[in-house]
Coordinates of C-alpha atoms and ligand atoms in Angstrom, one line a residue:
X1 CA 33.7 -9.0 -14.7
X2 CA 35.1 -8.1 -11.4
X3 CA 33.8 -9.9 -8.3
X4 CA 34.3 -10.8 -4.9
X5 CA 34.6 -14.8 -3.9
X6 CA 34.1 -17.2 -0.5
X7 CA 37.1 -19.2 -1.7
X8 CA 36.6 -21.8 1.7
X9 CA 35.8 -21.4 5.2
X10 CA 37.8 -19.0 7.5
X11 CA 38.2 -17.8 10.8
X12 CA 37.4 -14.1 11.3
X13 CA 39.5 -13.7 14.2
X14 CA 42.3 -14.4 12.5
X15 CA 41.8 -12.7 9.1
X16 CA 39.9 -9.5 8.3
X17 CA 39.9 -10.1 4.1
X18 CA 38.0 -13.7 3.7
X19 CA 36.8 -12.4 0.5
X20 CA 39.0 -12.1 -2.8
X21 CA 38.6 -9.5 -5.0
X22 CA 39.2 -11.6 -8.7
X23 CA 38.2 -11.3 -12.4
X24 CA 35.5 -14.0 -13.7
X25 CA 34.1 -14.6 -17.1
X26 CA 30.8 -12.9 -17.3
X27 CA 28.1 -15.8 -16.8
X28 CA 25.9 -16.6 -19.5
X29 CA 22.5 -16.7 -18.7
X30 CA 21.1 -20.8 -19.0
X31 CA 17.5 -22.0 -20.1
X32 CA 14.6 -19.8 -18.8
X33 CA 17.5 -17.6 -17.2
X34 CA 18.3 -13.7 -17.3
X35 CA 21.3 -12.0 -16.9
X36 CA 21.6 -9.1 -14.5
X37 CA 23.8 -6.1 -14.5
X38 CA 24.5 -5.6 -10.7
X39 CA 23.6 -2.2 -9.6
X40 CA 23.6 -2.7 -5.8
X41 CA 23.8 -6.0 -3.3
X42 CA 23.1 -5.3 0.0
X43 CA 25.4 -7.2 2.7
X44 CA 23.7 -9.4 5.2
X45 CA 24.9 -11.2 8.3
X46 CA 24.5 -14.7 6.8
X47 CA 27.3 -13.6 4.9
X48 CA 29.3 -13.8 7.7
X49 CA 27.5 -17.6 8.5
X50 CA 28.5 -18.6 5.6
X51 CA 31.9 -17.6 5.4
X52 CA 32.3 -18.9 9.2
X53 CA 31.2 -22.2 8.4
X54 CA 27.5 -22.1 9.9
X55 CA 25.6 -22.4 7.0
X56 CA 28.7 -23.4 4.2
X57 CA 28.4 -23.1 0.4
X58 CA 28.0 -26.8 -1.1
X59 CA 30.9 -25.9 -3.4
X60 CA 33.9 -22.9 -3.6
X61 CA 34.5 -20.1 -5.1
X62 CA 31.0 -18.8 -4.8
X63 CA 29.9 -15.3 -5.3
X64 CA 28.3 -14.3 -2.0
X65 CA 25.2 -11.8 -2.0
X66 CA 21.5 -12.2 -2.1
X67 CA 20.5 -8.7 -1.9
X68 CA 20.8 -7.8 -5.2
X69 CA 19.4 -4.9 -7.7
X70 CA 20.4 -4.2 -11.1
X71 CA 18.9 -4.0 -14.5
X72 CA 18.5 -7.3 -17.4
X73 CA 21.4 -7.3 -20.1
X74 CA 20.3 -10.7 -21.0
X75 CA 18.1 -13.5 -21.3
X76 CA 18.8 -17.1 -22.0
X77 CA 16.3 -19.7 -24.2
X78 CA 12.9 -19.1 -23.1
X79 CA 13.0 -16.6 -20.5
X80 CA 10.7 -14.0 -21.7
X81 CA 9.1 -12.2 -18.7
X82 CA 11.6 -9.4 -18.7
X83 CA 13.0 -6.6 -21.0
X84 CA 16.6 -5.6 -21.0
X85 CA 16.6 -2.4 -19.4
X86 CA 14.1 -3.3 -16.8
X87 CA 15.3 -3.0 -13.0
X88 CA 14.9 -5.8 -11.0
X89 CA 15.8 -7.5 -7.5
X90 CA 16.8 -11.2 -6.4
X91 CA 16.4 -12.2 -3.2
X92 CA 17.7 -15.1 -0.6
X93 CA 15.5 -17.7 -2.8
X94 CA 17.4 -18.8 -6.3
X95 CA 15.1 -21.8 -6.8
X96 CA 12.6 -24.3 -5.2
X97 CA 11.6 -27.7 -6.8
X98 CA 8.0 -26.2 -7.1
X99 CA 6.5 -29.9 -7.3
X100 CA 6.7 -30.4 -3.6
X101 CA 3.7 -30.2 -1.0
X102 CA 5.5 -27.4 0.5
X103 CA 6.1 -25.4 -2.8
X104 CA 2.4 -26.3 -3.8
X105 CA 1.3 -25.0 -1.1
X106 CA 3.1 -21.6 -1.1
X107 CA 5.5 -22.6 1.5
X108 CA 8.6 -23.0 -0.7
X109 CA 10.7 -21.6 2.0
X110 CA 10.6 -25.0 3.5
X111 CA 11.6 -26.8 0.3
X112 CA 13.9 -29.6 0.3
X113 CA 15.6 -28.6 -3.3
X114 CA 15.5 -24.7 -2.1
X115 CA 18.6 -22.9 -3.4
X116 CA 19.9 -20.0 -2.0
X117 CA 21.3 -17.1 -3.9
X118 CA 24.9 -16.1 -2.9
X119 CA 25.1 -19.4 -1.4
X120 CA 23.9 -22.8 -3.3
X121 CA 24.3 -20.4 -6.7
X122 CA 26.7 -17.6 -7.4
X123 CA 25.4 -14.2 -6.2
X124 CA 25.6 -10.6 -6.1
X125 CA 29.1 -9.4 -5.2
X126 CA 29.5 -9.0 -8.8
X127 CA 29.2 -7.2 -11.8
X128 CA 26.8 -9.4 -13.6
X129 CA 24.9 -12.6 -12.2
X130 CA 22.3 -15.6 -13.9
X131 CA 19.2 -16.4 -12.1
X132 CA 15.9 -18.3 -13.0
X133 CA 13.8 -15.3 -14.7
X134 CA 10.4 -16.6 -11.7
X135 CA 12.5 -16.0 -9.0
X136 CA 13.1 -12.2 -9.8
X137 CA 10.5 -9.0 -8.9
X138 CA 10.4 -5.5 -10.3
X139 CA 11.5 -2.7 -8.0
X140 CA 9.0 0.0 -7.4
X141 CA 10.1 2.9 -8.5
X142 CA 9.8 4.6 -4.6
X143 CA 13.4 3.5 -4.2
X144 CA 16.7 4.3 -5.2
X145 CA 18.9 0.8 -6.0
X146 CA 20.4 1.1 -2.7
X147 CA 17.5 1.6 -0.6
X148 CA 16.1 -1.9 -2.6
X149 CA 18.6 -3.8 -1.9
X150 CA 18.3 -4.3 1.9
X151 CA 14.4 -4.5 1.3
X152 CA 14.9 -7.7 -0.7
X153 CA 16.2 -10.0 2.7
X154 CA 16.6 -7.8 5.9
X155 CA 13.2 -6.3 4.7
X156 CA 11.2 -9.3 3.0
X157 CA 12.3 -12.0 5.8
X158 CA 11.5 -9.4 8.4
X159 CA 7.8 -9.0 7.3
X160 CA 7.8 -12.7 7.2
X161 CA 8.8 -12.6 11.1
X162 CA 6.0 -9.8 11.8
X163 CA 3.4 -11.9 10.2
X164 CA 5.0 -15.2 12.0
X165 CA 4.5 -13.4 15.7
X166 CA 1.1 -13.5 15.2
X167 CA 0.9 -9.5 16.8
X168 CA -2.3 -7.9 16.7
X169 CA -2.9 -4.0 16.8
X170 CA -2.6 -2.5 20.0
X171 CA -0.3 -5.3 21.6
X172 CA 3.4 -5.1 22.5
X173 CA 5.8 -5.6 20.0
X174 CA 9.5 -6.5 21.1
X175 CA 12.4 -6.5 18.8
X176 CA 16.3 -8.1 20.3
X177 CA 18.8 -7.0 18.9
X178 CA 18.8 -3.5 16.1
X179 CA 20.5 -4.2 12.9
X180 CA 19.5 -3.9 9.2
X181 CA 16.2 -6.3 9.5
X182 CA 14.6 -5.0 12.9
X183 CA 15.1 -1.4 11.9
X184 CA 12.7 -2.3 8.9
X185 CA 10.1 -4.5 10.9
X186 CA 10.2 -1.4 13.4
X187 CA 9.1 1.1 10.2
X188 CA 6.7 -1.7 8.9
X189 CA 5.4 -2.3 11.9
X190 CA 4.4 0.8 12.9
X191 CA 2.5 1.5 9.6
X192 CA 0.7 -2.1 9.4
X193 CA 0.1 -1.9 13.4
X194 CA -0.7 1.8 14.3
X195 CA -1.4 0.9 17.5
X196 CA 1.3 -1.5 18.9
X197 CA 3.8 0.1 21.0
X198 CA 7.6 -1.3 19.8
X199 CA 10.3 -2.2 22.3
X200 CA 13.8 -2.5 21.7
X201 CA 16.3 -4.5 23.2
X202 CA 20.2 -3.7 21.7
X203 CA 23.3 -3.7 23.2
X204 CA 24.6 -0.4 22.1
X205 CA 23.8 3.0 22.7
X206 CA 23.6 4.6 19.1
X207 CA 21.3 1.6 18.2
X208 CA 18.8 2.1 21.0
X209 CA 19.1 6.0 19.8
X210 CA 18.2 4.9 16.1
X211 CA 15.8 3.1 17.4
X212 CA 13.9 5.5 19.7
X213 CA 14.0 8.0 16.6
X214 CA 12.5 5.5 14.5
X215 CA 9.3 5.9 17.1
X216 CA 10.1 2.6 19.7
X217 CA 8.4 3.9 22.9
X218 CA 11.5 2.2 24.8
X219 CA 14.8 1.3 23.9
X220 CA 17.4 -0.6 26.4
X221 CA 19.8 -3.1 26.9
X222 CA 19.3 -6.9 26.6
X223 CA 19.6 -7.0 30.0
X224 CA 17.4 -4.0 31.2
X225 CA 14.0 -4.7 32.8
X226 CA 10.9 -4.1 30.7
X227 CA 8.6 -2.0 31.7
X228 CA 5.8 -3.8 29.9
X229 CA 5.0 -7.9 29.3
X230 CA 5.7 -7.9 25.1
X231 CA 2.8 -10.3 23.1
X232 CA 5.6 -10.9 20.4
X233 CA 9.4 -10.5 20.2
X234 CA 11.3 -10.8 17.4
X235 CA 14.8 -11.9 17.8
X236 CA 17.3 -11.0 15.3
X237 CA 20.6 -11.3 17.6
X238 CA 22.9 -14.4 16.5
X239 CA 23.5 -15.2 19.8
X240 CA 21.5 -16.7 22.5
X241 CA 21.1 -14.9 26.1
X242 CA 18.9 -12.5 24.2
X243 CA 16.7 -15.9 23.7
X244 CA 16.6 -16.5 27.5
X245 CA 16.2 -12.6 28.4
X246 CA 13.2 -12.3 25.4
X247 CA 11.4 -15.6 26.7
X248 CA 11.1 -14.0 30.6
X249 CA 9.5 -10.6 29.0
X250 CA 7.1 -12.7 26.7
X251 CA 3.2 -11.7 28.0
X252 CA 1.2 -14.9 28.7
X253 CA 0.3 -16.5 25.7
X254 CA 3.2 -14.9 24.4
X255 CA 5.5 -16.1 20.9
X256 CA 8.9 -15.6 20.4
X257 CA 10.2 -15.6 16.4
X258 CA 13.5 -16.5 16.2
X259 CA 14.7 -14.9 13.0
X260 CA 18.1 -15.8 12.2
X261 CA 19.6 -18.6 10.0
X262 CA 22.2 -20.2 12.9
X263 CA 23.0 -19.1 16.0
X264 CA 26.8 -18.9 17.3
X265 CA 27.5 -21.6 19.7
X266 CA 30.0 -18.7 21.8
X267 CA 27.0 -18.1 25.0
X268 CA 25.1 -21.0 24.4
X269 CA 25.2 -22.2 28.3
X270 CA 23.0 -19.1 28.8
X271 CA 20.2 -21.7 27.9
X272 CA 20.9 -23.8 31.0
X273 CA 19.5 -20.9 32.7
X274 CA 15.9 -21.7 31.2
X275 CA 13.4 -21.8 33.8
X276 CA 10.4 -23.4 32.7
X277 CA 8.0 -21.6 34.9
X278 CA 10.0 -18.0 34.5
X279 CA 10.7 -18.9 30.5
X280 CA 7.7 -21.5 29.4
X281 CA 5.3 -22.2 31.2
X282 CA 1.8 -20.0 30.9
X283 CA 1.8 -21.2 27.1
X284 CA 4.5 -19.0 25.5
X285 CA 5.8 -20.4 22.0
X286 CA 9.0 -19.9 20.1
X287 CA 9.1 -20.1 16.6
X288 CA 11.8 -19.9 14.0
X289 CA 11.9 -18.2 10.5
X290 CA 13.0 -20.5 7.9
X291 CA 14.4 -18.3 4.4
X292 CA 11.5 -16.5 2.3
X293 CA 9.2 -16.9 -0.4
X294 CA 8.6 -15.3 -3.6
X295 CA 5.2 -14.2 -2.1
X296 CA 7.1 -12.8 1.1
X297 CA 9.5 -10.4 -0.9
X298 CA 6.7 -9.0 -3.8
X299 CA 4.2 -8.6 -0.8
X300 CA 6.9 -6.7 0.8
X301 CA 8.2 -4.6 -1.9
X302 CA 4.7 -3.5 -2.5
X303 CA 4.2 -2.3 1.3
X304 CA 7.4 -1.0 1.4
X305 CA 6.6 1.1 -1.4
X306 CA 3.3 2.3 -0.7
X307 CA 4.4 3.3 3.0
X308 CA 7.2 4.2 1.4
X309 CA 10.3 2.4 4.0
X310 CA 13.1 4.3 2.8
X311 CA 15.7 2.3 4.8
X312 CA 18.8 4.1 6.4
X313 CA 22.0 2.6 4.2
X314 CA 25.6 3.1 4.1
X315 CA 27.4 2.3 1.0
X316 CA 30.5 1.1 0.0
X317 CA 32.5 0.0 -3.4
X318 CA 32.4 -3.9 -4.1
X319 CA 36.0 -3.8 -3.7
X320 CA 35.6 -2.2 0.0
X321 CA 33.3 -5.5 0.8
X322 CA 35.8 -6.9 3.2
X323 CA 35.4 -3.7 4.8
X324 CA 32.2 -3.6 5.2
X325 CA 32.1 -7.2 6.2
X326 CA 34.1 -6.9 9.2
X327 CA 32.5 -4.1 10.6
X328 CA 29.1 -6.0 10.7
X329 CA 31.0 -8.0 12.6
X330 CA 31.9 -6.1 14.7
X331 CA 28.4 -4.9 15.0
X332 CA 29.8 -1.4 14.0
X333 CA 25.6 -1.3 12.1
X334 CA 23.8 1.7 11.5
X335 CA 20.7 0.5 8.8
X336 CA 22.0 -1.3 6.3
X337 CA 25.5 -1.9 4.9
X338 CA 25.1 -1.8 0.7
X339 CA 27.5 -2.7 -1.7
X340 CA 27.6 -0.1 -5.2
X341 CA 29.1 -2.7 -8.2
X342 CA 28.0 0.2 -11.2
Ligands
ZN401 ZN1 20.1 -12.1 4.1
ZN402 ZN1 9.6 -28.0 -3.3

């Protein structure tokens, strides 16, 4: 099968192809495993964490991509829950020990043994991949394989950040930074919260556009002033003066959920400018969000659905992933960047 590898770390400024474009054996689907033919993978920034070095694969090559739709062509020893033919996702989680007290008590997230797809376990920048048949959902049929995709991370871990904020209808929602996640908590947000009024915080001008037509009542730069105190903000920058700036707009009582998997060390002396009466004090709270659940992404998939979120996504070939990969980082985004394997 064709696929695209992280062969080691690299350093973006100095090359624009870290992936290589190789042929592997197909992979043969292990106990309790299926195997998937890999319609679409979306492409997320912890792509570019882990080719960087900020969250490394435990082992090279590895087959990025944890965004992935496609139908079974497979099943190994025991795995009976699917049929091939069927269409199914796989998100950011592979596996988790499920004998922990954080897998028993639904919070597998936090796992010491969890796996991550495209990362600990080869992913979807293929043509084909293994993974444990419990750790895969049925797409609704609302969406095309390319809308899925982004709804299986950007999507799932996003709702998992709306619920984390603790925002209740009629408050102020803010959202820094206005990529392929925050475009989706903005849609789900305005359907679970009819009332809250959404503020956006990005640095360019087409994303505070796309943003305002997605129904934000205000849209500005990171460093604009606010016209309103925000109850929750959601941060989904990888940087950290949009930390700083979100914790100064923060209501009283306030949280900030930092949703991102490492931050880039490039601005970090913009945190000596915390203030602890201007940032902290008058009980605000900041809060990370730690990978996703099995819970997060079927709940999600189902509101998704219902609502329906069709999200905004620009496709390319597998081949074109290095492509795609350095525009994201160049923060050339509009919705979410989706790669077409079949
Ligand atoms: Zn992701
Ligand atoms: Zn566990």
């Amino acid at each position: 099968m064709k696929a695209m590898l992280i062969t080691g770390i690299v350093d973006l400024e100095k090359t624009n192809t870290p992936l290589k474009y190789t042929d592997l054996p197909d992979p043969v689907p292990g106990n309790g495993e299926i195997l998937i033919r890999v319609s679409t993978c979306g492409i997320c920034h912890t792509e570019l964490d882990e080719i960087e070095g900020r969250t490394p694969p435990p082992h090279f090559p590895v087959v990025p991509g944890h965004q992935v739709v496609g139908t079974v062509a497979g099943a190994g020893r025991n795995a009976r829950r699917f049929r091939e033919g069927d269409r199914v996702g796989v998100g950011w989680i592979f596996s988790a020990c499920g004998k922990c007290s954080f897998c028993l008590a639904g919070r597998e997230n936090l796992c010491d043994g969890f796996t991550a797809t495209g990362r600990d376990a080869n992913g979807g920048y293929a043509q084909y991949m293994t993974v444990p048949e419990d750790y895969v959902y049925p797409i609704p049929e609302a969406f095309t394989d390319s809308e899925a995709a982004p709804l299986l991370c950007a999507g799932a871990i996003g709702y998992r950040s709306l619920a984390l904020s603790g925002l209740k209808d009629g408050q102020n929602l803010g959202l820094t930074g206005f990529g392929a996640s925050a475009h989706l908590v903005l849609m789900t947000a305005r359907h679970e919260y009819p009332g809250a009024r959404v503020f956006v915080f990005a640095r360019s001008k087409e994303e505070r556009e796309f943003a305002r037509s997605l129904g934000a009542v205000w849209a500005g730069d990171t460093e604009d002033a606010c016209p309103d105190k925000m109850h929750s903000i959601i941060d989904t920058t990888p940087v950290w003066k949009p930390v700083v700036e979100a914790l100064a707009a923060l209501e009283r009582g306030g949280r900030l959920v930092i949703n991102a998997i490492r931050k880039q060390d490039g601005d970090k002396e913009s945190l000596t400018r915390l203030d602890y009466h201007t940032h902290l004090w008058m009980e605000k709270e900041i809060k990370s969000v730690a990978n996703v659940t099995r819970r997060d992404i079927e709940e999600f998939l189902k509101i998704a659905a219902d609502i329906p979120i069709k999200p905004e996504v620009q496709e390319y070939p597998l081949a074109e992933a290095n492509v795609a990969l350095m525009e994201l980082k160049q923060g050339k985004i509009r919705g979410a960047k989706v790669l077409r394997s079949g």
